[in-house]
Structures are given as structure tokens and as C-alpha cells.
CSV table of C-alpha atoms and ligand atoms in Angstrom, one decimal:
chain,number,residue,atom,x,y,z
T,1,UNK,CA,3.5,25.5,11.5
T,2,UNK,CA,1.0,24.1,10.2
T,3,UNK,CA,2.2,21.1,7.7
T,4,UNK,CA,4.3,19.1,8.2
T,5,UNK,CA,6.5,17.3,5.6
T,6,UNK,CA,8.7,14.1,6.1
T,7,UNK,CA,10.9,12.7,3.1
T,8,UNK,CA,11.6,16.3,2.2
T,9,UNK,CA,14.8,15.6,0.8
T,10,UNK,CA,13.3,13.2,-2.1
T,11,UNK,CA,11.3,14.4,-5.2
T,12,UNK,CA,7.7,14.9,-4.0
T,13,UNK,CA,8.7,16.3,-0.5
T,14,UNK,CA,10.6,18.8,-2.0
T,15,UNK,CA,8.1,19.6,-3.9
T,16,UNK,CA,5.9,20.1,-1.2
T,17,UNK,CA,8.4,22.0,0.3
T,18,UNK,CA,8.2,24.8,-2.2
T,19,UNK,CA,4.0,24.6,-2.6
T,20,UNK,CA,3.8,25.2,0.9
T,21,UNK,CA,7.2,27.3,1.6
T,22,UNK,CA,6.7,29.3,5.1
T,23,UNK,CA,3.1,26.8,5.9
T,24,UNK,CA,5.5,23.4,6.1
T,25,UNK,CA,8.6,22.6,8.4
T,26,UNK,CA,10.7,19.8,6.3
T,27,UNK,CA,11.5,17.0,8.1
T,28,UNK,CA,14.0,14.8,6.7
T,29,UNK,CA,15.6,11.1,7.7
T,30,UNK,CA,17.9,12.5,10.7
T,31,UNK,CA,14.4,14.2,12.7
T,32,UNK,CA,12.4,11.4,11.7
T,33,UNK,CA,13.3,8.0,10.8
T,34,UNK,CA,11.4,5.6,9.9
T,35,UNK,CA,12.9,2.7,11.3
T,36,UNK,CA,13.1,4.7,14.6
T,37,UNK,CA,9.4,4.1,15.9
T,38,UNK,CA,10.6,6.3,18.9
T,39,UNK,CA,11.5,9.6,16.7
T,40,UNK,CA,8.0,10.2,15.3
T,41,UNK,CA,6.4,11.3,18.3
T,42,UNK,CA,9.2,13.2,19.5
T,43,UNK,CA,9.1,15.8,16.7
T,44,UNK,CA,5.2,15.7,16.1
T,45,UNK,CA,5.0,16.4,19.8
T,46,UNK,CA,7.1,19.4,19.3
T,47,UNK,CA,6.3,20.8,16.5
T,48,UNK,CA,2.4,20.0,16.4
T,49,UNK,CA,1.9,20.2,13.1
T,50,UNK,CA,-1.8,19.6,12.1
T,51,UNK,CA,-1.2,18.2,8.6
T,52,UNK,CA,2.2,15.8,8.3
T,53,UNK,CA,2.6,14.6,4.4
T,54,UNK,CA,4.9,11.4,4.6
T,55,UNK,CA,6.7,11.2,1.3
T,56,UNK,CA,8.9,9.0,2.6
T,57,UNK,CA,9.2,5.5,1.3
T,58,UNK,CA,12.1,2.7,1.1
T,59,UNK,CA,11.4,2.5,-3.4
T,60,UNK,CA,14.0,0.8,-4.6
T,61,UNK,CA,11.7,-1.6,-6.5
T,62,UNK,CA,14.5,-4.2,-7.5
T,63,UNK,CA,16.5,-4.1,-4.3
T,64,UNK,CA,13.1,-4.6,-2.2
T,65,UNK,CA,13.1,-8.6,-3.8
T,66,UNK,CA,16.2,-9.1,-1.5
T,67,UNK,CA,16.1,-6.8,0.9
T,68,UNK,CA,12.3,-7.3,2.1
T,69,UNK,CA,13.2,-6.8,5.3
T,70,UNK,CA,14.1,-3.3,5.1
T,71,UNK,CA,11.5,-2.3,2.6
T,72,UNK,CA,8.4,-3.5,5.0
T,73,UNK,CA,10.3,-2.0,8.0
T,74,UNK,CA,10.1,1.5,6.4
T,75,UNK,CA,6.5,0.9,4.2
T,76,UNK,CA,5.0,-0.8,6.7
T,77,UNK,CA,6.1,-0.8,9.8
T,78,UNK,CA,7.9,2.5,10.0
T,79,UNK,CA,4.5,3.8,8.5
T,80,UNK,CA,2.5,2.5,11.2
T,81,UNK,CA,4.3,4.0,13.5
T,82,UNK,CA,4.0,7.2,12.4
T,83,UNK,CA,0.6,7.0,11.8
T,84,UNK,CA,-0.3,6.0,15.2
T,85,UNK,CA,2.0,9.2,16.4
T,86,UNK,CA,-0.4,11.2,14.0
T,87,UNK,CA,-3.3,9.5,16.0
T,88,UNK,CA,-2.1,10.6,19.0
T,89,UNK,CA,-1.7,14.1,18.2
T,90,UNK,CA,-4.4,14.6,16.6
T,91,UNK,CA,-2.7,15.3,13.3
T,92,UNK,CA,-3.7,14.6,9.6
T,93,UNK,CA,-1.5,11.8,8.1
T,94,UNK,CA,-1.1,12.1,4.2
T,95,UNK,CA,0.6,9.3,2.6
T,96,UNK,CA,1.6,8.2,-0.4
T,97,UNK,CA,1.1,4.5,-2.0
T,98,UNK,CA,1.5,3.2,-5.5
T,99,UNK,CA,-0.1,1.8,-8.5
T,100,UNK,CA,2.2,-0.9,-8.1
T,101,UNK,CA,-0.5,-2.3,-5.5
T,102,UNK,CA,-2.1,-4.2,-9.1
T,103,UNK,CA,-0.4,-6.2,-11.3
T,104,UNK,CA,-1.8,-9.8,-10.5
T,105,UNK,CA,-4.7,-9.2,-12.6
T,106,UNK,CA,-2.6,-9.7,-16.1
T,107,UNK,CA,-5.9,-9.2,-18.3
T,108,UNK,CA,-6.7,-6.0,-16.9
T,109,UNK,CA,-7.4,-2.9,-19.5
T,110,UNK,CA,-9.6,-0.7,-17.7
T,111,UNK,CA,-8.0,1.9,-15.3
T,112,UNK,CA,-7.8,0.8,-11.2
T,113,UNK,CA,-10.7,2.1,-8.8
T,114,UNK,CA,-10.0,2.8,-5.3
T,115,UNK,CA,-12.3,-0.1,-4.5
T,116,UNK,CA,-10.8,-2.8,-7.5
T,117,UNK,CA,-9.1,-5.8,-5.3
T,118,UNK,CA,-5.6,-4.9,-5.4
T,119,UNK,CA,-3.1,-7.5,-6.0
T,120,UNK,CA,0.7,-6.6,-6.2
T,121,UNK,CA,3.0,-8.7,-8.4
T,122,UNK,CA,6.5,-8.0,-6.5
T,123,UNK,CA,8.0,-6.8,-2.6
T,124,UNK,CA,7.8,-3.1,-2.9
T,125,UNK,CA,4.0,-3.5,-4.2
T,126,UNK,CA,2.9,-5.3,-1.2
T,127,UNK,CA,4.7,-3.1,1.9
T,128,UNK,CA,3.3,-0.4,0.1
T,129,UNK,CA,-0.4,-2.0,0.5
T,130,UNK,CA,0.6,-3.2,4.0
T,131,UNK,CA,1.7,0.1,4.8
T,132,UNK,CA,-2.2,1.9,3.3
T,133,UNK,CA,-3.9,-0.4,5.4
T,134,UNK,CA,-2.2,0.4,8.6
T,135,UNK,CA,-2.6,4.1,7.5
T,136,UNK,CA,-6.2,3.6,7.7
T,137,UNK,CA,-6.7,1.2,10.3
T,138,UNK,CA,-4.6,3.6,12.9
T,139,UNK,CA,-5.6,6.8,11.9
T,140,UNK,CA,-8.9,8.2,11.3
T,141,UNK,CA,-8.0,11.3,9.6
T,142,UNK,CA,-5.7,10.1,6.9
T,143,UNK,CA,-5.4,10.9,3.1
T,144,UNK,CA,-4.1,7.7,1.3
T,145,UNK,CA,-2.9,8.5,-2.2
T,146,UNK,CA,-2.3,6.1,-4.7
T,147,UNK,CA,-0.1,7.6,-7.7
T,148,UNK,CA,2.3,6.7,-10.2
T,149,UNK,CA,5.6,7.2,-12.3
T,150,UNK,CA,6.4,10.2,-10.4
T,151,UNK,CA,9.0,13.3,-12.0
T,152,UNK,CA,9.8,16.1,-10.6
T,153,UNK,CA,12.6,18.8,-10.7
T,154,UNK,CA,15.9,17.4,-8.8
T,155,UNK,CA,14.6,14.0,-9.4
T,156,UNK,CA,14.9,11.1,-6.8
T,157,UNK,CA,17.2,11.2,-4.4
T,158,UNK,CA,18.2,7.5,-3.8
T,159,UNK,CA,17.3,6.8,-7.6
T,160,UNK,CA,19.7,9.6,-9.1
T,161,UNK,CA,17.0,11.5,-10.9
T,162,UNK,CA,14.3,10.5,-12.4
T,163,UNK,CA,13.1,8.4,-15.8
T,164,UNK,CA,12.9,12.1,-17.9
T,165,UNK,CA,16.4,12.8,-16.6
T,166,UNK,CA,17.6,9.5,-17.0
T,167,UNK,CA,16.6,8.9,-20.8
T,168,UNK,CA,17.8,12.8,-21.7
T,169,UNK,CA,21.5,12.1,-20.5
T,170,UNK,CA,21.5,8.6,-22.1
T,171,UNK,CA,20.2,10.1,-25.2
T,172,UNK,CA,22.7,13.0,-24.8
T,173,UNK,CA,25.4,10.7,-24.9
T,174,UNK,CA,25.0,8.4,-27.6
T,175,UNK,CA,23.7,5.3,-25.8
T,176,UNK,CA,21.3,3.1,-27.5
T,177,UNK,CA,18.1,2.8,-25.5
T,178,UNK,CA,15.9,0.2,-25.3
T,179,UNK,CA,12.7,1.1,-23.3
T,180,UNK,CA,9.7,-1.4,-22.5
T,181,UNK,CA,6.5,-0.9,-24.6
T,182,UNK,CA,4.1,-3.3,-22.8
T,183,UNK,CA,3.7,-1.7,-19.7
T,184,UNK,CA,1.5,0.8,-19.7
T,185,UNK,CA,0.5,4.0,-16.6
T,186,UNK,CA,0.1,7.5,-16.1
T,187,UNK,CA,4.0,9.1,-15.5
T,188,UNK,CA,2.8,12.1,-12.8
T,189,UNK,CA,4.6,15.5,-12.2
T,190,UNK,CA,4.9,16.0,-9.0
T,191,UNK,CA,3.8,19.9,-9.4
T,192,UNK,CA,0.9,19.0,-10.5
T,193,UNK,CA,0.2,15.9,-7.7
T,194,UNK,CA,1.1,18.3,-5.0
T,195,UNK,CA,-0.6,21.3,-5.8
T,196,UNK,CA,-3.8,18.9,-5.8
T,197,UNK,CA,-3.3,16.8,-2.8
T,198,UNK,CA,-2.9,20.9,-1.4
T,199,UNK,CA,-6.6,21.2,-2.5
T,200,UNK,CA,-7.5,17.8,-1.5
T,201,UNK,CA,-7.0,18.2,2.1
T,202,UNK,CA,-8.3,21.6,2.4
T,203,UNK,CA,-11.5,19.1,1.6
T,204,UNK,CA,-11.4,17.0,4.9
T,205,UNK,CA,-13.0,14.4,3.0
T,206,UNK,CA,-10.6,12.1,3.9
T,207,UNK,CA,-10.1,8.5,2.3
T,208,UNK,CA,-8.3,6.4,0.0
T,209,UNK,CA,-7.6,8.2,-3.5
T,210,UNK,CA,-6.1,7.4,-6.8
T,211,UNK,CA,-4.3,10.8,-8.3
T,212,UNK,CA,-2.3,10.9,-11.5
T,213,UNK,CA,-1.8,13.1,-14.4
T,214,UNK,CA,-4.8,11.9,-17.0
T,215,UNK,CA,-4.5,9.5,-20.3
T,216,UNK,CA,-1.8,6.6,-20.1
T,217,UNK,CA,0.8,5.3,-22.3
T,218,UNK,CA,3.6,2.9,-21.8
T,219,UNK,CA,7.6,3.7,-20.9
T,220,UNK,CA,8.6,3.7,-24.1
T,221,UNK,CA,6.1,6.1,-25.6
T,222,UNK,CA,6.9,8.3,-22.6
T,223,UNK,CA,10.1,8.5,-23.6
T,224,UNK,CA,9.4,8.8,-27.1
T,225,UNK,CA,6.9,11.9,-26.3
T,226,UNK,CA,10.9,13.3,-23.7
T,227,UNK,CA,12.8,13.1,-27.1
T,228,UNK,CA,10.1,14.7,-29.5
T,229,UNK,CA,9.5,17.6,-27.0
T,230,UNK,CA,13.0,18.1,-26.2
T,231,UNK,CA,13.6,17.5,-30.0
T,232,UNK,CA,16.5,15.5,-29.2
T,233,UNK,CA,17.6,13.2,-31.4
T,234,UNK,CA,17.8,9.5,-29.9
T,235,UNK,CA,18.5,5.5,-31.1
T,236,UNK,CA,15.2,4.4,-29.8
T,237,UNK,CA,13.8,0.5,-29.5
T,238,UNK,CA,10.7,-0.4,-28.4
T,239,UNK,CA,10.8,-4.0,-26.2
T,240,UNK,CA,9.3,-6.4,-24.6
T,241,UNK,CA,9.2,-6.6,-20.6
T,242,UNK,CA,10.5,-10.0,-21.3
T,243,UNK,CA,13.6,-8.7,-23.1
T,244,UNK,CA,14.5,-6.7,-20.0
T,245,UNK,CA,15.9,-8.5,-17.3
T,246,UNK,CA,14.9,-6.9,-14.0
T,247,UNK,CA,14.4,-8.8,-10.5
T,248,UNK,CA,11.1,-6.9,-10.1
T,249,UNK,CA,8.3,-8.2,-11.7
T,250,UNK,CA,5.8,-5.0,-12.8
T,251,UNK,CA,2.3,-4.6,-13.5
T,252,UNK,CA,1.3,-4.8,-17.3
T,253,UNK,CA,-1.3,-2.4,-17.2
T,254,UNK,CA,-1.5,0.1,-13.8
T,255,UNK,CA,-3.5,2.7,-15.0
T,256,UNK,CA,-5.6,4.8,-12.2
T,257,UNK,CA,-9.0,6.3,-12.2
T,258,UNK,CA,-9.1,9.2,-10.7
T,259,UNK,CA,-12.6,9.1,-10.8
T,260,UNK,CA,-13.5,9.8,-6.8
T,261,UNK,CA,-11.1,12.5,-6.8
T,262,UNK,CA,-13.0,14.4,-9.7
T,263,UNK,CA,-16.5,13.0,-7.9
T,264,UNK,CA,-15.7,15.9,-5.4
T,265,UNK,CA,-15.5,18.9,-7.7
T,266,UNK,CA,-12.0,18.9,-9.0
T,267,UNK,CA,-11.1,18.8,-12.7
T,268,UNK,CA,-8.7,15.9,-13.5
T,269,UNK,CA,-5.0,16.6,-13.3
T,270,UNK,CA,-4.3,18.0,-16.7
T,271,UNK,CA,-2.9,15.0,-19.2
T,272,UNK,CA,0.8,13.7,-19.1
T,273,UNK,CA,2.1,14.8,-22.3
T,274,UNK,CA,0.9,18.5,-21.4
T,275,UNK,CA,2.8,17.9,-17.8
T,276,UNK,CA,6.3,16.5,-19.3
T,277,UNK,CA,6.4,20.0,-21.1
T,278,UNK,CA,5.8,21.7,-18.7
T,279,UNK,CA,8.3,19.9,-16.8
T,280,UNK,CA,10.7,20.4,-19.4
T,281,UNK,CA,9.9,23.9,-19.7
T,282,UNK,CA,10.6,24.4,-15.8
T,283,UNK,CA,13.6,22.6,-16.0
T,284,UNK,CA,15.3,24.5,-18.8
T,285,UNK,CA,14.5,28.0,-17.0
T,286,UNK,CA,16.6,26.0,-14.3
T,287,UNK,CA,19.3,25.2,-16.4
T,288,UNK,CA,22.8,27.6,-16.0
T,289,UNK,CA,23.1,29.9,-18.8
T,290,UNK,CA,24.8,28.1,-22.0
T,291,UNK,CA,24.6,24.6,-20.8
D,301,NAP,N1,8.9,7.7,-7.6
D,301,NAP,C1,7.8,7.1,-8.2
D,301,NAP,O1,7.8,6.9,-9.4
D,301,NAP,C2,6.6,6.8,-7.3
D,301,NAP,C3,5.5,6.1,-7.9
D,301,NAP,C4,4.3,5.9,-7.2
D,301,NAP,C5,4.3,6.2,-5.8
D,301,NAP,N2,5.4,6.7,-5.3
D,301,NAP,C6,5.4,7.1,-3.8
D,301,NAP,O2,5.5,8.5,-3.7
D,301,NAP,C7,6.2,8.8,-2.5
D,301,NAP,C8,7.3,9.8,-2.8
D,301,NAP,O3,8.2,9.2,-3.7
D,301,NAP,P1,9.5,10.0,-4.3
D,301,NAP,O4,9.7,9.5,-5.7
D,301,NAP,O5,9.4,11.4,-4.0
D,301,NAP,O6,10.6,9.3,-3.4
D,301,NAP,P2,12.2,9.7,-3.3
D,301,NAP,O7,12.5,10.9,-4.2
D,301,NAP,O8,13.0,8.4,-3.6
D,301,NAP,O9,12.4,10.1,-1.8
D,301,NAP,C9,12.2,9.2,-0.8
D,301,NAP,C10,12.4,9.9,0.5
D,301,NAP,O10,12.2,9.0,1.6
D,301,NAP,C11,13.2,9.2,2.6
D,301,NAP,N3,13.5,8.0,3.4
D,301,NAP,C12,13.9,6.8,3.0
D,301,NAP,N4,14.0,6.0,4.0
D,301,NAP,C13,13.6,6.7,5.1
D,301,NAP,C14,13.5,6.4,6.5
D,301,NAP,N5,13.8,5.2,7.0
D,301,NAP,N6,13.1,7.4,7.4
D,301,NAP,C15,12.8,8.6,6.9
D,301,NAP,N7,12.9,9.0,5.6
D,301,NAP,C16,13.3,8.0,4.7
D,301,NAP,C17,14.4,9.6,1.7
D,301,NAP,O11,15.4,10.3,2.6
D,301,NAP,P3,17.0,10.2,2.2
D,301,NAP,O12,17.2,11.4,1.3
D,301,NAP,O13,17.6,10.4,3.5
D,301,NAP,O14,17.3,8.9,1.6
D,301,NAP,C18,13.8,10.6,0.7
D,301,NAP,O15,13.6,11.8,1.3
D,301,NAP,C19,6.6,7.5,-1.9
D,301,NAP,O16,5.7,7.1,-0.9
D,301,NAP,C20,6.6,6.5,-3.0
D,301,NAP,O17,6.4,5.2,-2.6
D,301,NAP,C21,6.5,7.1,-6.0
């Protein structure tokens, strides 16, 4: 087999899962665990792969304040791990970080370069940039990617779904949403991240890269763009960060330039309003018949 892909049970493995059905052997907590440093090498040893795409990641963002422990034991330290098992077997280690790596720079409206000083403003942020440098540090033929807001079809796992899902069935029952306007990204659909980072390592070129879906807007115009494409009627209120009480602090602005991705030949990812409907569209074909 030649991929590899652990976390295949959450929303961008599985997606990887189906990009490279037949080419990838899914590999999910029970094979290999992060906070087991010894099961790594046990299944890369037997199955060889030559490409293993970690999508695994401890992301509760809130829960990492208090439980750091656990959330640098599976970003960091479980990722080192596993990236010094790729090492050893000569394997390709593609992992995935976060725009949550910025934040500290509060002025910033410009989108993020791979090379821009990163500077995370809360737990999760910083085992995530722990965890990139130990990916590049151990192993020389890595692939770090650096996304954001990511959606796919089944949604998150350990979240329950994902923000698209989330606003839809709150909207669907009559709830009242309010939705932060002042921090502003690039929500990414998995199909389109995976069938890149696909192309991406066919490149060997490998490296620390920012990918995303293009343009940027903030949560609540995200959701405002689910409801007008959906053309579901929702309350809808715009508010501040400040107004929403959340033990994370998040970046203001974490938009990523993709910049050094395109610099090798590829168009940008197309932008995110085109990729929500097309998400929408693959998610209605999913639906049962008359729900
Ligand atoms: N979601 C976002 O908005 C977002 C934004 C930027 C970057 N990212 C990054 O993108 C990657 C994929 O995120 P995602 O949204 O697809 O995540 P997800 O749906 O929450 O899936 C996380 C996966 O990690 C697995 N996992 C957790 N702890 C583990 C451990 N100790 N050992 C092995 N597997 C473990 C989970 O397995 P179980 O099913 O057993 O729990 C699950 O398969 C992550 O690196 C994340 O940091 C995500």
C-alpha cells in the first residue's frame, strides 16, 4: 500500500480515505495511538507504507486551556514520535497544522506567509507549532500543512459535525444564533484540501505550506453565505468576540497565503463561497430521500 492514513476516522482522514480508496490503508486510534510512542513503528513496520498522512490531532480548542497536558502529548509529543518512526522507515510524513499558529500579532491584515513569525494566542495553537517543528526537525521528507476552518462531509468526529452542520440544524430548529463577526479566515473543504495535498506530494518538493480555500471572511459571514445558499431562513446576529464567552482566546485575523503553494505551478484552491456549495450540493445528494 502505498499511503498510509492515520486519524481516518475524523473529517479530513476520511476524506483521504475516499481520494485515495484502494492506494491508502486507514489507520485509526486502536493501530496507532498517539500517546502510545511504541504503536507507530509497529504498524509502519508492517505495512511500509511510503506516504503516511497524519490527520490526527487532539483539537478541542477550549478543552486544550485545561487539559494541556493531553493536547501536547498528542500534537507534540505523540507527533514526534511518529515522525521519527517515518524517519526510520523511510516514509513521507504529511501533517497537518493550523492557522491558529498567529494570533499574537493583533494588528495584522495581510494574509500569513510560511515564513511570517508565528505567534499563537491559546494551548491548542502552540502544541500545534511544537508539534511542525518536531515534524521538520525529525524528518527530512515531511509535508507540513498549515490550513484552516476545515468542513467536510460527516463532519468531526470528537466535535459532532462541523460549523456548516452545526449552524443548519440550529437554524433548522428555531434557535437564535449569534455568530462572531471580527474574526476573520479562509473556512476550507476538505475535498478540495485533499485532492491538492494528493498533487502536492506527487511534487517531492517537500516543506512547510500554507493551503486553504482562496478569499477570507469572518464566522459570521460564513454562516450568513450557509443560510443564503441553503436559502434557509435564520435569526441571525452579528457579534463581537468579546460578547462570546469562550476559554480559548482566537486569532483576530488568520488568513493564509497560499502563495508558495501556487509558486510551484498549482492554481489556488478555488474560493470558499464556491467550496461551501459545492459542499452543500454533495451533502444534499447524500441526504435519504424526503428528509
Ligand atoms: N477542524 C479544523 O477546523 C482544523 C483547522 C485547521 C487545522 N486542522 C488540522 O487538520 C487536521 C485534521 O483535522 P480534522 O478536523 O479532520 O479532525 P477530526 O475530525 O477532529 O479528527 C481527529 C482525528 O484524530 C484522531 N485522534 C485523536 N487523538 C488521537 C490519538 N491519541 N491517536 C490517534 N488518533 C487520534 C481521532 O480519532 P478518534 O475518532 O478515535 O477520536 C480522529 O480520527 C488536524 O491536524 C487538525 O489540527 C483542523
Amino acid at each position: 500500500m502505498k499511503y498510509a492514513v492515520l486519524g481516518a476516522t475524523g473529517q479530513l482522514g476520511r476524506q483521504f480515505c475516499k481520494r485515495l480508496s484502494g492506494e491508502a490503508a486507514p489507520l485509526a486510534r486502536d493501530q496507532v495511538d498517539l500517546t502510545r510512542p511504541e504503536t507507530a513503528p509497529l504498524v509502519l513496520g508492517a505495512l511500509r507504507p511510503e506516504v503516511l498522512i497524519n490527520c490526527a490531532a487532539f483539537n478541542f480548542v477550549d478543552r486544550a486551556e485545561k487539559e494541556s497536558a493531553d493536547a501536547f502529548a498528542v500534537n507534540t509529543h505523540g507527533v514526534r514520535e511518529l515522525a521519527l518512526a517515518c524517519r526510520d522507515f523511510d516514509c513521507t510524513v504529511v501533517h497537518f497544522s493550523t492557522d491558529y499558529v498567529f494570533g499574537l500579532d493583533q494588528k495584522r491584515r495581510t494574509p500569513y506567509a510560511e515564513d511570517d513569525p508565528p505567534g499563537p494566542v491559546n494551548v491548542y495553537g502552540t502544541s500545534k507549532l511544537a508539534g511542525e517543528y518536531l515534524v521538520r526537525s525529525c524528518c527530512s521528507k515531511h509535508f507540513v500543512i498549515r490550513t484552516c476552518g476545515l468542513y467536510g462531509v460527516g463532519g468531526s468526529g470528537g466535535k459532532g459535525g462541523n460549523f456548516v452542520e452545526t449552524m443548519l440544524r440550529l437554524a433548522q430548529a428555531g434557535k437564535p444564533l449569534r455568530v462572531v463577526a471580527d474574526q476573520v479566515c479562509t473556512p476550507t473543504y476538505t475535498s478540495d484540501l485533499a485532492n491538492a495535498v494528493v498533487e502536492l506530494i506527487a511534487t517531492q518538493r517537500y516543506g512547510l505550506y500554507h493551503l486553504t480555500n482562496a478569499n477570507a471572511c469572518s464566522w459570521y459571514e460564513f454562516a450568513r453565505a450557509i443560510f443564503e445558499l441553503e436559502r434557509v431562513r435564520a435569526d441571525l446576529t452579528p457579534i463581537a468576540s468579546a460578547e462570546y464567552a469562550v476559554p480559548a482566546r482566537r486569532p483576530v485575523y488568520s488568513v493564509l497565503s497560499t502563495s508558495l503553494y501556487e509558486s510551484l505551478g498549482f492554481a489556488p484552491l478555488r474560493p470558499w463561497r464556491e467550496a461551501l456549495a459545492a459542499y452543500l450540493h454533495e451533502r444534499q445528494q447524500r441526504a435519504p430521500p424526503n428528509a
